[in-house]
CSV table of C-alpha atoms and ligand atoms in Angstrom, one decimal:
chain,number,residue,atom,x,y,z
U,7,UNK,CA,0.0,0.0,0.0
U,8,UNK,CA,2.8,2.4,-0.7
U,9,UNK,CA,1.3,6.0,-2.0
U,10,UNK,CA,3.6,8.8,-2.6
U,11,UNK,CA,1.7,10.4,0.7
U,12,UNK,CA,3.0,7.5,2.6
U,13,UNK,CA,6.4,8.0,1.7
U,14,UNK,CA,6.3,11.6,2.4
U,15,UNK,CA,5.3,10.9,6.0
U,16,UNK,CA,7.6,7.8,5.9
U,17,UNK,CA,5.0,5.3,7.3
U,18,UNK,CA,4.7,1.9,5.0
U,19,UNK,CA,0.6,2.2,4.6
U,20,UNK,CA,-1.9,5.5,4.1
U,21,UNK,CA,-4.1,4.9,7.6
U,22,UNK,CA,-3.8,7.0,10.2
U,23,UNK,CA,-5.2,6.5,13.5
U,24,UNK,CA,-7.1,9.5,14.8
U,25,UNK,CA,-5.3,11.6,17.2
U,26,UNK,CA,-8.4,11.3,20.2
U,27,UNK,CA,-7.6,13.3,23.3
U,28,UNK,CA,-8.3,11.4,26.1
U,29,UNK,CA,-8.1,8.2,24.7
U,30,UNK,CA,-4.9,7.2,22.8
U,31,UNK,CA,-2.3,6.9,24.9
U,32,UNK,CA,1.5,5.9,23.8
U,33,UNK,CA,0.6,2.3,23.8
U,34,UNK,CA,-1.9,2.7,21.1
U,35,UNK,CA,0.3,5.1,19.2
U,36,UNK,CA,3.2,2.9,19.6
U,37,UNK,CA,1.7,-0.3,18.7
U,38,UNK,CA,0.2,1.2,15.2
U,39,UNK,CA,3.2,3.3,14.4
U,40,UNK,CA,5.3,-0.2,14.8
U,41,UNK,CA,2.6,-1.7,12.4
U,42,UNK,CA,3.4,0.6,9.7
U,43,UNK,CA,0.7,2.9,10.2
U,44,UNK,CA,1.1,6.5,11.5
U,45,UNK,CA,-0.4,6.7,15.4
U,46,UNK,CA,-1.5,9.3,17.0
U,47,UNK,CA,-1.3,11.2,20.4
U,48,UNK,CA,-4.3,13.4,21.0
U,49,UNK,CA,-2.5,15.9,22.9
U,50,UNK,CA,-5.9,18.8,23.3
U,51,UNK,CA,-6.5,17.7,26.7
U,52,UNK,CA,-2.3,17.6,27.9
U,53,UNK,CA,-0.8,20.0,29.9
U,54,UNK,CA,2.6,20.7,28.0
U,55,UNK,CA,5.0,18.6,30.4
U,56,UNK,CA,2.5,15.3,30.0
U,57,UNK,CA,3.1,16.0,25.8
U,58,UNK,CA,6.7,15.8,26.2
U,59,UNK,CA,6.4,13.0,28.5
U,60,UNK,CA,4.0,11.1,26.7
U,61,UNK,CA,6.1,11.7,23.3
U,62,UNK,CA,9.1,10.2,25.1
U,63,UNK,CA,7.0,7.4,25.9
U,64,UNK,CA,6.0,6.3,22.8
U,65,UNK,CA,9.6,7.2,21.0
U,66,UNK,CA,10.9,4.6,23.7
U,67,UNK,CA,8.3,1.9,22.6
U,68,UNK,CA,9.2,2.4,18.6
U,69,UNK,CA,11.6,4.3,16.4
U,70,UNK,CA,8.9,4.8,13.8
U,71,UNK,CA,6.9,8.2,12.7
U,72,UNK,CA,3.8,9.2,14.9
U,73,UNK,CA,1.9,12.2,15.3
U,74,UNK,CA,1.0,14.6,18.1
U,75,UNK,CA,-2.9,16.5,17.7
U,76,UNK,CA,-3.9,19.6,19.2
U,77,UNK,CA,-7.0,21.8,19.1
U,78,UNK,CA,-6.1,25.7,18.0
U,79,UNK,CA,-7.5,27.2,20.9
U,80,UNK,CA,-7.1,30.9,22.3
U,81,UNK,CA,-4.7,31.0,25.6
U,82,UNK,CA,-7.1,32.2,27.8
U,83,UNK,CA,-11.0,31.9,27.9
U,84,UNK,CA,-13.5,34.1,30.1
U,85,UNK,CA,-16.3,32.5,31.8
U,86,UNK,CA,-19.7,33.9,32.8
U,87,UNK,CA,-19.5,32.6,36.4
U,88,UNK,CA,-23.1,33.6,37.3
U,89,UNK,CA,-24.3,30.9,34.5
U,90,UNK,CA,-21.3,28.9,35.7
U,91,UNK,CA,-23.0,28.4,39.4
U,92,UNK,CA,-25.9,27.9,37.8
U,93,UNK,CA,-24.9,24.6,35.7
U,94,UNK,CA,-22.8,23.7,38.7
U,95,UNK,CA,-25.5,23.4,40.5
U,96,UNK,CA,-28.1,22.0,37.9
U,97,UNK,CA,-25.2,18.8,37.1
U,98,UNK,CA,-24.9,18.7,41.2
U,99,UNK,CA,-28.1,17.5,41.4
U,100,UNK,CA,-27.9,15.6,38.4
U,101,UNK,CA,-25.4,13.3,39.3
U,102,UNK,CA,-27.2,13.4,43.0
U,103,UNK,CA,-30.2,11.8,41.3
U,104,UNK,CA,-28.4,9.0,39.3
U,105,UNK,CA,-26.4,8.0,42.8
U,106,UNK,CA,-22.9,9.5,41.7
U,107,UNK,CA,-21.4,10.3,44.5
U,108,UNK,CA,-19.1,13.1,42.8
U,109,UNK,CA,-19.4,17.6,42.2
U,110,UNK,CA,-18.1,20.1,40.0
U,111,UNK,CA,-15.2,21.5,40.9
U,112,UNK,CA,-13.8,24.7,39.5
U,113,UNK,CA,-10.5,23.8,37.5
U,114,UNK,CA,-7.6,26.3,38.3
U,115,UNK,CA,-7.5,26.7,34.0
U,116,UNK,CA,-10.5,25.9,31.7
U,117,UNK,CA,-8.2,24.6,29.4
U,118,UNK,CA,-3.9,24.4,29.1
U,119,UNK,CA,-2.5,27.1,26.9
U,120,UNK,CA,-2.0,26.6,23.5
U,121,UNK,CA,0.7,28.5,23.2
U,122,UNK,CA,2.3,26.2,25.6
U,123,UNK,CA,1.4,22.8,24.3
U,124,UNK,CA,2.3,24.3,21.1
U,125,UNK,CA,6.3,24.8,22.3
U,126,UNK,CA,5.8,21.5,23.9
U,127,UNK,CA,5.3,19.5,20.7
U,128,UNK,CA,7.8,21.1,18.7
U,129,UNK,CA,10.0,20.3,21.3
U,130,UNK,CA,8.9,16.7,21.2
U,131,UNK,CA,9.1,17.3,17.1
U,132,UNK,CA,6.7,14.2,16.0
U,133,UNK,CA,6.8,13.5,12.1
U,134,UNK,CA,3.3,14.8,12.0
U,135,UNK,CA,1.2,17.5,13.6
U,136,UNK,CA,-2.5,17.2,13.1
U,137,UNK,CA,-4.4,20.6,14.3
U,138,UNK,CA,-8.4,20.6,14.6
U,139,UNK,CA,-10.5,23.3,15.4
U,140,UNK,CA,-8.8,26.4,13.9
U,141,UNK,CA,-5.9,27.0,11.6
U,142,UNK,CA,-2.2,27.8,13.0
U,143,UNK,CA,-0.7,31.3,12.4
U,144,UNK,CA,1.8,31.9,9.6
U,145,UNK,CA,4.9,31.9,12.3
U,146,UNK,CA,3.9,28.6,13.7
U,147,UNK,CA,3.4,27.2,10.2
U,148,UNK,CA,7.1,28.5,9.5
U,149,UNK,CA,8.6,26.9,13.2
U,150,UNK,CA,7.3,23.6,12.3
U,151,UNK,CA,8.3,23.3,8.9
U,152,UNK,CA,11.5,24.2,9.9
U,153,UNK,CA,11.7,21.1,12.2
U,154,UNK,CA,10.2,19.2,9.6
U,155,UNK,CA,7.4,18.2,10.8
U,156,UNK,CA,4.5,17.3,8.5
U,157,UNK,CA,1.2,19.7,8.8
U,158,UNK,CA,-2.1,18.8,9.0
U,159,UNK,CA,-5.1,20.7,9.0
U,160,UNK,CA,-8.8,19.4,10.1
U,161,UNK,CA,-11.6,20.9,8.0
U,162,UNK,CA,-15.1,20.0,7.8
U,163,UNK,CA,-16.1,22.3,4.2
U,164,UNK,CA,-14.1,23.3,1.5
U,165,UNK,CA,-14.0,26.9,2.7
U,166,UNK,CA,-12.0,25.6,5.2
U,167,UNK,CA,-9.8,23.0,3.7
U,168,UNK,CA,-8.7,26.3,1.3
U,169,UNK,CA,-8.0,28.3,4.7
U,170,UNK,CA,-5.4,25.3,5.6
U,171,UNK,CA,-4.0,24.9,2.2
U,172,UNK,CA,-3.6,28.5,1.5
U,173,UNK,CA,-1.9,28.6,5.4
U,174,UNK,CA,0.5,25.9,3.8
U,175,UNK,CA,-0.1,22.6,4.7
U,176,UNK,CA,1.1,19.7,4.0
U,177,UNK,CA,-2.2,17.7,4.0
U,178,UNK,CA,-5.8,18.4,5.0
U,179,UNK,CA,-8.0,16.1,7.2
U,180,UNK,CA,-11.4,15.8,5.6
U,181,UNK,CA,-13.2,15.1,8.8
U,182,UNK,CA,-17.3,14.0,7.2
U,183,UNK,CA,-20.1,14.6,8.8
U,184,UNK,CA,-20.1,10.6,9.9
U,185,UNK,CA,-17.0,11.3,12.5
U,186,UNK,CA,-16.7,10.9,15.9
U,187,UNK,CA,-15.7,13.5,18.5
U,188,UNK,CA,-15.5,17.1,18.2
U,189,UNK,CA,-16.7,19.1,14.9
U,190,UNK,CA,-13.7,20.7,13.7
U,191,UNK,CA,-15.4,23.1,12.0
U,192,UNK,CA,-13.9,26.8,12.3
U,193,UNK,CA,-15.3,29.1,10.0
U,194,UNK,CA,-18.8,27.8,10.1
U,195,UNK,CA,-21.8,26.7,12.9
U,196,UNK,CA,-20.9,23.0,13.2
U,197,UNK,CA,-24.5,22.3,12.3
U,198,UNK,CA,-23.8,23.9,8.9
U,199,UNK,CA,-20.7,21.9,8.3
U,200,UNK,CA,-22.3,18.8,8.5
U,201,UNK,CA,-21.0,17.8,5.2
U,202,UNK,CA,-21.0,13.6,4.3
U,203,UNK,CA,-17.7,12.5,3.1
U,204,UNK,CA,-18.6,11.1,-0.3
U,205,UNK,CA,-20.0,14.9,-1.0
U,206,UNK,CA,-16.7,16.4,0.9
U,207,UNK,CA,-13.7,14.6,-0.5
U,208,UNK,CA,-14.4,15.1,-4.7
U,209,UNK,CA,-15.8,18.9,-3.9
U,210,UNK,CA,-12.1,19.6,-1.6
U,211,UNK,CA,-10.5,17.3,-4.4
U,212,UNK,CA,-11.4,19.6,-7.5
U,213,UNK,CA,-10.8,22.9,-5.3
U,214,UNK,CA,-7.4,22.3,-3.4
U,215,UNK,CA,-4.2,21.4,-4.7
U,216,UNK,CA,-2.9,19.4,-1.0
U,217,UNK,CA,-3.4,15.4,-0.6
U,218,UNK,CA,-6.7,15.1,1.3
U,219,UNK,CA,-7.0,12.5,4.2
U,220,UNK,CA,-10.3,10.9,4.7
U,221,UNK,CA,-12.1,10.8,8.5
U,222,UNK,CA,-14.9,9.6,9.1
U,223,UNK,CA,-17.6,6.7,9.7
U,224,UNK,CA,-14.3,4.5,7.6
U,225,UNK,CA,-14.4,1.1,9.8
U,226,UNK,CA,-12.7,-1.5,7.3
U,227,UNK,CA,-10.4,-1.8,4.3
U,228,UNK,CA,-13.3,-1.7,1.7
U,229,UNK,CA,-14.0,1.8,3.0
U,230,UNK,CA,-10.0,2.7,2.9
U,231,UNK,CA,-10.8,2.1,-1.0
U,232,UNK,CA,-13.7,3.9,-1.3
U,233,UNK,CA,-12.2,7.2,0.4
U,234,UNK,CA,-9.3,6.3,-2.3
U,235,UNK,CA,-11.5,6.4,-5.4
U,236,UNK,CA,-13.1,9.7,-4.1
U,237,UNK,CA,-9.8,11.3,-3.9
U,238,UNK,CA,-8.1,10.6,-0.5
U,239,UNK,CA,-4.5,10.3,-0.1
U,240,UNK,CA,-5.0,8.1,3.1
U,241,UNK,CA,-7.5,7.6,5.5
U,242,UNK,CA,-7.8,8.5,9.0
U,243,UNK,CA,-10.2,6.2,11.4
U,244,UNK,CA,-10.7,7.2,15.1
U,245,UNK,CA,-13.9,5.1,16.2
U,246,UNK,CA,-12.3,1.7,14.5
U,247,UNK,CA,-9.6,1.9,16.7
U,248,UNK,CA,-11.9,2.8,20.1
U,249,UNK,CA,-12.6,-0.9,21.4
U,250,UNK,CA,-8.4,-1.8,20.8
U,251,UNK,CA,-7.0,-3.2,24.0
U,252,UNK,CA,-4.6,-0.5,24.0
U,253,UNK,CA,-6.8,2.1,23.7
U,254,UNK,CA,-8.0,4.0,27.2
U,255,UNK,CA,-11.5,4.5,27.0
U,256,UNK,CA,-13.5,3.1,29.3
U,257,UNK,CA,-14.5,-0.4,29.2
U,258,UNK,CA,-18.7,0.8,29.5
U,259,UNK,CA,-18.1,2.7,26.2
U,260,UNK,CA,-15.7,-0.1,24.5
U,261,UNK,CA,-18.7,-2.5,25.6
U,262,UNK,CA,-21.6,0.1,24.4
U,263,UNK,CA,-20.0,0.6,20.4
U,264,UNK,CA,-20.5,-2.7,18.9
U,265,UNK,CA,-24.3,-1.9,19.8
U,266,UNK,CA,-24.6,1.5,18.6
U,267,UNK,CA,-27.6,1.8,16.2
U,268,UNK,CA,-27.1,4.4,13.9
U,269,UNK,CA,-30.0,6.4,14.7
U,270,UNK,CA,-28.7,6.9,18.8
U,271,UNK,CA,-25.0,8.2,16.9
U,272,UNK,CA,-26.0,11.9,17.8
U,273,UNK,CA,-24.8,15.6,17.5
U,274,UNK,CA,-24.1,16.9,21.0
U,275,UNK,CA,-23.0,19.9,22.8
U,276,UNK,CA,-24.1,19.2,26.5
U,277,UNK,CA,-21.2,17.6,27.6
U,278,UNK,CA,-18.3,20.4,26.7
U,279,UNK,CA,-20.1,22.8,24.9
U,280,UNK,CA,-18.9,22.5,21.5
U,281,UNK,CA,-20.3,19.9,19.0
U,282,UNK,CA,-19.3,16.5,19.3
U,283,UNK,CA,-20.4,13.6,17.6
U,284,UNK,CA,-21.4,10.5,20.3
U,285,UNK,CA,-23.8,7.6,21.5
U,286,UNK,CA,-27.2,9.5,22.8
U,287,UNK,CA,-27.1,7.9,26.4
U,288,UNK,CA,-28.7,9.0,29.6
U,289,UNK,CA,-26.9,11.7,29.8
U,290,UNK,CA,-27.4,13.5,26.9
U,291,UNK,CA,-31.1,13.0,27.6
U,292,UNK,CA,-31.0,14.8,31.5
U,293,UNK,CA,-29.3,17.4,30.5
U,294,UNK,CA,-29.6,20.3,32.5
U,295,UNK,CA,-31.1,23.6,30.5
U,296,UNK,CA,-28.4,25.6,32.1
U,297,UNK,CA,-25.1,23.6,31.3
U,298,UNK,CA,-26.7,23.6,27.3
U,299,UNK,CA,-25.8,27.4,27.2
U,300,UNK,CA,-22.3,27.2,28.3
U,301,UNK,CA,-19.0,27.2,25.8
U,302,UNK,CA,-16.1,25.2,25.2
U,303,UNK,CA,-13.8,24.4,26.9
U,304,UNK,CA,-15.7,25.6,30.2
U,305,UNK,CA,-18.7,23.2,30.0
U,306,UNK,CA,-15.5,20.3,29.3
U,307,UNK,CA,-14.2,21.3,32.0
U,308,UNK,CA,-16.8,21.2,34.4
U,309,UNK,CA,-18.5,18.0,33.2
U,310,UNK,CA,-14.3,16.3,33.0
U,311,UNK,CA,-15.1,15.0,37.1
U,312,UNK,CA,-18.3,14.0,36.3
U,313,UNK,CA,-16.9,11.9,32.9
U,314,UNK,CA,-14.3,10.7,35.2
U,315,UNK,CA,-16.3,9.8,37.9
U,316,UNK,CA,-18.9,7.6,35.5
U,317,UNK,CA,-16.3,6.0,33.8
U,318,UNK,CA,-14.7,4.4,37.3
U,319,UNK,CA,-18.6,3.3,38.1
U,320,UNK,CA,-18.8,1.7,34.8
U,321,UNK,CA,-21.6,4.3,34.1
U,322,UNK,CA,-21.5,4.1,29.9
U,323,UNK,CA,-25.0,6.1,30.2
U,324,UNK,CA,-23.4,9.4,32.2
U,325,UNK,CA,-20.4,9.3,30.0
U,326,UNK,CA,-19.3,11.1,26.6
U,327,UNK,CA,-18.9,7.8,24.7
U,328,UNK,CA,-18.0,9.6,21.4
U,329,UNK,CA,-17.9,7.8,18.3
U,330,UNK,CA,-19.0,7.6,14.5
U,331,UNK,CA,-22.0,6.8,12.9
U,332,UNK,CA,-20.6,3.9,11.8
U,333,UNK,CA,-19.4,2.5,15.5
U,334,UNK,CA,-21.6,-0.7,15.5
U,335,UNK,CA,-18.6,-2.2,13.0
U,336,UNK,CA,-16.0,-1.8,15.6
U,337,UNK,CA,-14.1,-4.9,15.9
U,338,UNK,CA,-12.1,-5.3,19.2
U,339,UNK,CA,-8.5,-6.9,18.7
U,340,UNK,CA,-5.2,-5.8,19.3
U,341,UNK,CA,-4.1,-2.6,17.5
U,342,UNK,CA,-0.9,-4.2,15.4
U,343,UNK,CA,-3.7,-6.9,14.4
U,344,UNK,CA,-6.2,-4.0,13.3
U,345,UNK,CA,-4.0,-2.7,11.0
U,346,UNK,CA,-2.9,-5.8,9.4
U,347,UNK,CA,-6.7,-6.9,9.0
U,348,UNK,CA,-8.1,-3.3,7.5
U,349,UNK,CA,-4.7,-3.3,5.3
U,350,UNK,CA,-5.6,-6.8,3.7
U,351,UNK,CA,-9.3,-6.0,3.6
U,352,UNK,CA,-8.3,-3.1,1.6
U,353,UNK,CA,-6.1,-5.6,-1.0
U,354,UNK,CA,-8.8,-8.0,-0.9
U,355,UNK,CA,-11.7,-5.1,-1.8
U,356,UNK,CA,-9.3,-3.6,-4.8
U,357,UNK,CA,-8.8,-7.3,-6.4
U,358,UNK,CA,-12.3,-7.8,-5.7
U,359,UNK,CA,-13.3,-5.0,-7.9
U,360,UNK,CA,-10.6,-5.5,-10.9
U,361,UNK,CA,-12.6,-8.9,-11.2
M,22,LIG,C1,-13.2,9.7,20.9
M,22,LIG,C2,-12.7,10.6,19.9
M,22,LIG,C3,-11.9,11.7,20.2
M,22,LIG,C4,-11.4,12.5,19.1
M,22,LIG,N1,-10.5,13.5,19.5
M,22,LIG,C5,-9.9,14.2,18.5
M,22,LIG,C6,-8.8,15.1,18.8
M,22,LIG,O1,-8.3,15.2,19.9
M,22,LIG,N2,-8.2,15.7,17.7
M,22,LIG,C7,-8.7,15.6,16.4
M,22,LIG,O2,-8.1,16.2,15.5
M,22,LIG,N3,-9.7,14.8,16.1
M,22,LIG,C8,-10.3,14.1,17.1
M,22,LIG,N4,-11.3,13.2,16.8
M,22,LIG,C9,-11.9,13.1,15.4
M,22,LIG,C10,-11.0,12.2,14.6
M,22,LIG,O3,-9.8,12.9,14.2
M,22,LIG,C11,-11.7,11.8,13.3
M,22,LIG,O4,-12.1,12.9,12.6
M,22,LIG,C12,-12.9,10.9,13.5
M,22,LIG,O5,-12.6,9.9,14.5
M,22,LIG,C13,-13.2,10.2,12.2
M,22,LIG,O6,-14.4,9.5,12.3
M,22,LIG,P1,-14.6,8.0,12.8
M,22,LIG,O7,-14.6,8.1,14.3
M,22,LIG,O8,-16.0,7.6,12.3
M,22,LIG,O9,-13.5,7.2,12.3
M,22,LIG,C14,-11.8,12.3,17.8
M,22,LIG,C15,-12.7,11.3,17.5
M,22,LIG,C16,-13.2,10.4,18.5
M,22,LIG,C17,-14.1,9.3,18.1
């Protein structure tokens, strides 16, 4: 499966697995980096010291290319702290009438700094960067570049995979309305950017001159192939690689995937107040009116106890169990394995079709 893209990033086969903050720690990463893939370390969530230490981590597991994710976010973030008690209080009593003996707390930072994670992983200096939810400024573009790193930028239109290419990229992340986790949309409401991929990848293929990653609802090799034909360079699956032993979600939302219906794969903002994609669970039905009106990343932030909290009491309903609309293919094996199974599905699918 050797593609020109491939070779630029110097990984043997065009899948990447999703940077997904929170849940891809440097085993994961490691173990598909060492099976020719490219892994990835969601970094969004990381404070810049656990970046460079994870980094080292997964360096010392393998000597092969990975990538490091991070959202573009502003340093600093001012909260309404009137509407702040208000959902504090309203999730309180929430998680008081489902028996989960845990509170908000306020965090001493809504989020890390950017600007600091940012130093962090060009200190670490992955083969890849992967940024979602905004685009890098032209200085930052230049500093990694001149580390050589590899840039990738997450768009969700074509508006916006022009903003990345016309920043200078290296490659753009198509991420189709299908995908898991956060909307990276930037420049429009997530709700307008709801794009499907099969519309997404030929429309950003005829309009920007980068090689174009696929994301989104991809679960085997015969959808590797499909991205292919529309125009993808590789593809990038986040959900397929959820219910991985490796992988550190927990085990209530690796159990809950194989069973997702379609229908229940949902758009939701209640848990950190931007768009995510993600099971519709108990949660997501309780929600209290005041939380709904708060913005990323405070509402993350405030519900990240609670998360924590359900996840220990094996509480898949009161959790964000993010995924794809596709999640009910997940198949649950060993990450090296995963690879090695969606690489010959993808052989198998191509001779299939030459007849
Ligand atoms: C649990 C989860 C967390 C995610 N976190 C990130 C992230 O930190 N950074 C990012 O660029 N994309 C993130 N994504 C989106 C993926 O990059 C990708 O667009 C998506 O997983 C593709 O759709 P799929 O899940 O159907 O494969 C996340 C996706 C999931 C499922």
């Amino acid at each position: 499966m050797q593609t020109a893209f491939a070779n630029r990033l110097g990984i043997e086969h065009p899948l990447i697995q999703a940077p997904m903050s929170g849940s891809t720690p440097p085993a994961l990463v490691a173990a598909v980096s060492n099976a020719g893939a490219l892994g990835s370390l969601g970094a969004g969530y990381l404070e810049a010291q656990a970046i460079l230490d994870q980094a080292a981590q997964v360096r010392a597991l393998g000597k092969r290319p990975y990538a490091i994710g991070l959202f573009v976010l502003p340093d600093e973030f001012e909260a309404d702290m009137a509407a702040v008690a208000k959902a504090r209080k309203q999730l309180d009593a929430l998680m008081a009438r489902e028996g989960l003996a845990v509170r908000t707390s306020l965090p001493s930072r809504w989020a890390p700094r950017f600007s600091e994670q940012f130093a962090a992983l060009c200190e670490a200096r992955p083969a890849v960067a992967i940024f979602a939810f905004g685009v890098i400024a032209p200085a930052q573009m230049r500093e990694l570049h001149r580390r050589d790193i590899c840039v990738i930028g997450t768009a969700t239109t074509v508006a916006e995979a022009r903003a990345w290419a016309d920043a200078g990229a290296d490659a753009v992340s198509l991420q189709g309305a299908e995908a898991g986790g956060h909307r990276g949309s930037f420049l429009h409401e997530a709700e307008d950017a709801m794009i499907g991929l099969f519309a997404l990848l030929p429309l950003a293929a005829r309009a920007v001159n980068v090689p174009l990653i696929a994301a989104g609802g991809i679960m085997d090799g015969r959808g590797m192939l499909a991205a292919e034909v529309l125009g993808a360079a590789a593809s990038q699956l986040g959900t397929a690689f959820l219910a991985c032993p490796e992988c550190s979600a927990a085990e209530a939302w690796k159990r809950d995937l194989p069973l997702a219906e379609e229908h229940r794969v949902t758009t939701i903002r209640g848990f950190s107040g931007r768009a995510a994609r993600g099971l519709r669970n108990r949660f997501v039905e309780a929600m209290p009116a005041a939380a709904q009106g708060l913005p990323y990343p405070v509402l993350n932030a405030l519900t990240a106890p609670l998360r924590r909290a359900a996840a220990e009491a094996g509480r898949g309903d009161l959790l964000s169990e993010w995924c794809g609309q596709a999640a009910g293919l997940v198949r649950a094996q060993p990450a090296g394995e995963l690879v090695a199974r969606l690489v010959h599905e993808y052989r198998q699918a191509r001779r299939a079709l030459a007849g």
